[in-house]
PDB file of C-alpha atoms in Angstrom:
ATOM      1  CA  UNK A   1      51.347 -52.387  47.431  1.00 41.00           C
ATOM      2  CA  UNK A   2      52.693 -53.709  44.114  1.00 43.00           C
ATOM      3  CA  UNK A   3      53.540 -51.446  41.214  1.00 39.00           C
ATOM      4  CA  UNK A   4      51.963 -52.478  37.950  1.00 41.00           C
ATOM      5  CA  UNK A   5      54.081 -51.765  34.886  1.00 42.00           C
ATOM      6  CA  UNK A   6      52.494 -51.467  31.468  1.00 45.00           C
ATOM      7  CA  UNK A   7      53.779 -53.844  28.806  1.00 46.00           C
ATOM      8  CA  UNK A   8      56.219 -52.099  26.478  1.00 48.00           C
ATOM      9  CA  UNK A   9      53.889 -52.541  23.517  1.00 49.00           C
ATOM     10  CA  UNK A  10      51.240 -50.364  25.203  1.00 54.00           C
ATOM     11  CA  UNK A  11      53.572 -47.434  25.823  1.00 57.00           C
ATOM     12  CA  UNK A  12      53.346 -44.618  23.261  1.00 71.00           C
ATOM     13  CA  UNK A  13      56.263 -44.169  20.905  1.00 81.00           C
ATOM     14  CA  UNK A  14      57.959 -40.823  20.496  1.00 87.00           C
ATOM     15  CA  UNK A  15      57.198 -39.151  17.191  1.00 94.00           C
ATOM     16  CA  UNK A  16      60.702 -38.337  15.971  1.00 96.00           C
ATOM     17  CA  UNK A  17      62.383 -37.955  12.603  1.00 95.00           C
ATOM     18  CA  UNK A  18      66.165 -37.657  12.595  1.00 94.00           C
ATOM     19  CA  UNK A  19      68.458 -36.437   9.851  1.00 91.00           C
ATOM     20  CA  UNK A  20      70.927 -39.021   8.554  1.00 88.00           C
ATOM     21  CA  UNK A  21      74.322 -39.126  10.253  1.00 77.00           C
ATOM     22  CA  UNK A  22      76.765 -36.578   8.856  1.00 74.00           C
ATOM     23  CA  UNK A  23      80.272 -35.465   9.751  1.00 69.00           C
ATOM     24  CA  UNK A  24      79.217 -31.870   9.077  1.00 71.00           C
ATOM     25  CA  UNK A  25      77.321 -29.958  11.768  1.00 72.00           C
ATOM     26  CA  UNK A  26      73.693 -29.057  11.085  1.00 78.00           C
ATOM     27  CA  UNK A  27      71.530 -26.298  12.415  1.00 87.00           C
ATOM     28  CA  UNK A  28      68.684 -28.796  12.978  1.00 92.00           C
ATOM     29  CA  UNK A  29      69.249 -32.525  13.459  1.00 94.00           C
ATOM     30  CA  UNK A  30      65.650 -33.621  13.051  1.00 95.00           C
ATOM     31  CA  UNK A  31      62.187 -33.040  14.492  1.00 97.00           C
ATOM     32  CA  UNK A  32      60.155 -34.115  17.498  1.00 97.00           C
ATOM     33  CA  UNK A  33      56.360 -33.960  17.759  1.00 97.00           C
ATOM     34  CA  UNK A  34      55.441 -34.572  21.413  1.00 96.00           C
ATOM     35  CA  UNK A  35      51.891 -35.580  22.321  1.00 96.00           C
ATOM     36  CA  UNK A  36      51.632 -33.050  25.179  1.00 95.00           C
ATOM     37  CA  UNK A  37      53.432 -30.193  26.883  1.00 93.00           C
ATOM     38  CA  UNK A  38      54.282 -32.434  29.841  1.00 93.00           C
ATOM     39  CA  UNK A  39      58.071 -32.404  29.558  1.00 93.00           C
ATOM     40  CA  UNK A  40      58.521 -34.915  32.377  1.00 92.00           C
ATOM     41  CA  UNK A  41      56.307 -37.396  30.550  1.00 92.00           C
ATOM     42  CA  UNK A  42      57.538 -36.719  27.017  1.00 94.00           C
ATOM     43  CA  UNK A  43      61.305 -36.370  27.488  1.00 94.00           C
ATOM     44  CA  UNK A  44      61.991 -39.980  28.545  1.00 95.00           C
ATOM     45  CA  UNK A  45      60.190 -41.206  25.401  1.00 95.00           C
ATOM     46  CA  UNK A  46      62.285 -38.898  23.225  1.00 96.00           C
ATOM     47  CA  UNK A  47      65.595 -39.839  24.841  1.00 95.00           C
ATOM     48  CA  UNK A  48      64.685 -43.520  24.592  1.00 93.00           C
ATOM     49  CA  UNK A  49      64.331 -43.293  20.806  1.00 93.00           C
ATOM     50  CA  UNK A  50      67.634 -41.543  20.102  1.00 94.00           C
ATOM     51  CA  UNK A  51      70.394 -43.542  18.414  1.00 92.00           C
ATOM     52  CA  UNK A  52      73.234 -44.843  20.597  1.00 91.00           C
ATOM     53  CA  UNK A  53      75.599 -42.895  18.341  1.00 89.00           C
ATOM     54  CA  UNK A  54      74.311 -39.717  20.005  1.00 91.00           C
ATOM     55  CA  UNK A  55      75.624 -40.925  23.367  1.00 93.00           C
ATOM     56  CA  UNK A  56      74.060 -40.502  26.784  1.00 95.00           C
ATOM     57  CA  UNK A  57      72.059 -37.269  27.015  1.00 97.00           C
ATOM     58  CA  UNK A  58      73.222 -35.364  30.104  1.00 97.00           C
ATOM     59  CA  UNK A  59      71.474 -32.011  29.610  1.00 97.00           C
ATOM     60  CA  UNK A  60      68.462 -30.654  27.758  1.00 96.00           C
ATOM     61  CA  UNK A  61      67.578 -27.028  27.019  1.00 95.00           C
ATOM     62  CA  UNK A  62      63.974 -26.082  26.271  1.00 94.00           C
ATOM     63  CA  UNK A  63      62.275 -22.729  25.727  1.00 93.00           C
ATOM     64  CA  UNK A  64      60.105 -21.401  28.551  1.00 91.00           C
ATOM     65  CA  UNK A  65      57.326 -20.361  26.131  1.00 88.00           C
ATOM     66  CA  UNK A  66      56.946 -23.924  24.853  1.00 89.00           C
ATOM     67  CA  UNK A  67      57.113 -25.853  28.131  1.00 89.00           C
ATOM     68  CA  UNK A  68      55.542 -25.098  31.523  1.00 79.00           C
ATOM     69  CA  UNK A  69      57.567 -25.245  34.710  1.00 77.00           C
ATOM     70  CA  UNK A  70      59.873 -28.195  35.185  1.00 78.00           C
ATOM     71  CA  UNK A  71      62.442 -29.224  37.787  1.00 87.00           C
ATOM     72  CA  UNK A  72      66.138 -28.573  37.254  1.00 93.00           C
ATOM     73  CA  UNK A  73      66.843 -32.246  36.648  1.00 94.00           C
ATOM     74  CA  UNK A  74      65.142 -35.587  36.209  1.00 93.00           C
ATOM     75  CA  UNK A  75      66.013 -39.260  36.175  1.00 92.00           C
ATOM     76  CA  UNK A  76      65.826 -40.861  32.713  1.00 90.00           C
ATOM     77  CA  UNK A  77      66.870 -44.479  32.161  1.00 84.00           C
ATOM     78  CA  UNK A  78      68.740 -44.520  35.491  1.00 89.00           C
ATOM     79  CA  UNK A  79      70.810 -41.397  34.861  1.00 91.00           C
ATOM     80  CA  UNK A  80      70.308 -37.748  35.741  1.00 95.00           C
ATOM     81  CA  UNK A  81      69.477 -35.316  32.952  1.00 96.00           C
ATOM     82  CA  UNK A  82      69.846 -31.609  33.712  1.00 96.00           C
ATOM     83  CA  UNK A  83      66.920 -29.515  32.487  1.00 95.00           C
ATOM     84  CA  UNK A  84      67.745 -25.980  31.421  1.00 94.00           C
ATOM     85  CA  UNK A  85      65.319 -23.296  30.329  1.00 92.00           C
ATOM     86  CA  UNK A  86      65.854 -20.482  27.872  1.00 91.00           C
ATOM     87  CA  UNK A  87      63.689 -17.401  27.427  1.00 88.00           C
ATOM     88  CA  UNK A  88      65.620 -15.765  24.590  1.00 82.00           C
ATOM     89  CA  UNK A  89      64.097 -14.764  21.257  1.00 78.00           C
ATOM     90  CA  UNK A  90      65.628 -17.767  19.496  1.00 78.00           C
ATOM     91  CA  UNK A  91      64.939 -21.418  20.039  1.00 83.00           C
ATOM     92  CA  UNK A  92      61.263 -21.299  20.940  1.00 87.00           C
ATOM     93  CA  UNK A  93      60.540 -24.295  18.723  1.00 93.00           C
ATOM     94  CA  UNK A  94      63.713 -26.261  19.367  1.00 95.00           C
ATOM     95  CA  UNK A  95      65.085 -28.561  22.008  1.00 96.00           C
ATOM     96  CA  UNK A  96      68.835 -28.885  22.526  1.00 96.00           C
ATOM     97  CA  UNK A  97      70.226 -32.215  23.672  1.00 96.00           C
ATOM     98  CA  UNK A  98      73.746 -32.323  25.080  1.00 97.00           C
ATOM     99  CA  UNK A  99      75.749 -35.523  25.221  1.00 95.00           C
ATOM    100  CA  UNK A 100      79.043 -35.609  27.069  1.00 90.00           C
ATOM    101  CA  UNK A 101      81.845 -36.116  24.553  1.00 86.00           C
ATOM    102  CA  UNK A 102      79.456 -36.207  21.585  1.00 88.00           C
ATOM    103  CA  UNK A 103      78.283 -32.599  21.467  1.00 91.00           C
ATOM    104  CA  UNK A 104      74.931 -30.943  21.022  1.00 93.00           C
ATOM    105  CA  UNK A 105      72.004 -31.905  18.808  1.00 94.00           C
ATOM    106  CA  UNK A 106      69.059 -29.625  18.131  1.00 94.00           C
ATOM    107  CA  UNK A 107      65.605 -30.825  17.179  1.00 96.00           C
ATOM    108  CA  UNK A 108      62.714 -28.808  15.815  1.00 96.00           C
ATOM    109  CA  UNK A 109      59.766 -29.181  18.190  1.00 96.00           C
ATOM    110  CA  UNK A 110      56.405 -29.360  16.464  1.00 97.00           C
ATOM    111  CA  UNK A 111      53.833 -28.215  19.052  1.00 96.00           C
ATOM    112  CA  UNK A 112      51.593 -31.061  20.239  1.00 96.00           C
ATOM    113  CA  UNK A 113      48.404 -29.260  19.209  1.00 96.00           C
ATOM    114  CA  UNK A 114      49.449 -29.140  15.534  1.00 96.00           C
ATOM    115  CA  UNK A 115      47.443 -31.608  13.451  1.00 96.00           C
ATOM    116  CA  UNK A 116      49.077 -34.430  11.507  1.00 95.00           C
ATOM    117  CA  UNK A 117      48.543 -32.822   8.101  1.00 96.00           C
ATOM    118  CA  UNK A 118      50.678 -29.850   9.180  1.00 96.00           C
ATOM    119  CA  UNK A 119      53.139 -31.731  11.402  1.00 96.00           C
ATOM    120  CA  UNK A 120      54.258 -34.359   8.897  1.00 95.00           C
ATOM    121  CA  UNK A 121      55.720 -31.929   6.295  1.00 95.00           C
ATOM    122  CA  UNK A 122      57.558 -30.012   9.032  1.00 94.00           C
ATOM    123  CA  UNK A 123      59.073 -33.200  10.412  1.00 94.00           C
ATOM    124  CA  UNK A 124      60.055 -34.453   6.980  1.00 94.00           C
ATOM    125  CA  UNK A 125      61.730 -31.129   6.120  1.00 93.00           C
ATOM    126  CA  UNK A 126      63.664 -31.125   9.412  1.00 93.00           C
ATOM    127  CA  UNK A 127      64.886 -34.674   8.812  1.00 90.00           C
ATOM    128  CA  UNK A 128      66.515 -33.674   5.519  1.00 87.00           C
ATOM    129  CA  UNK A 129      67.805 -30.319   6.743  1.00 69.00           C
ATOM    130  CA  UNK A 130      65.358 -28.068   4.884  1.00 62.00           C
ATOM    131  CA  UNK A 131      64.424 -26.029   7.982  1.00 59.00           C
TER     132      UNK A 131
END
């Protein structure tokens, strides 16, 4: 049985806004507005849109209240990404991306059910560091 791959143009794009590069650390490095709460479907799209400057993402931490169960790791672009879960009081609406040798980047996660009129200002504010 042959596997049919969709043309790249038909794949959805990740909805991401990143803050400009800076030598100074930020609390939030941008925003991500996933289309669903399916982390296994959404995460590869996110990682695929990140700048090469961020390096290869080797681990991701998400909040348990935001994302349903997920495995401890997954294959993204032919490399393994460790998936960690946090249940603490902080970070419910963030995702932390760890790149070996390049450090950690945190993105605000706008819940998928938020409408565009509310999501756009949040994403714009996160991209300029106003969160």
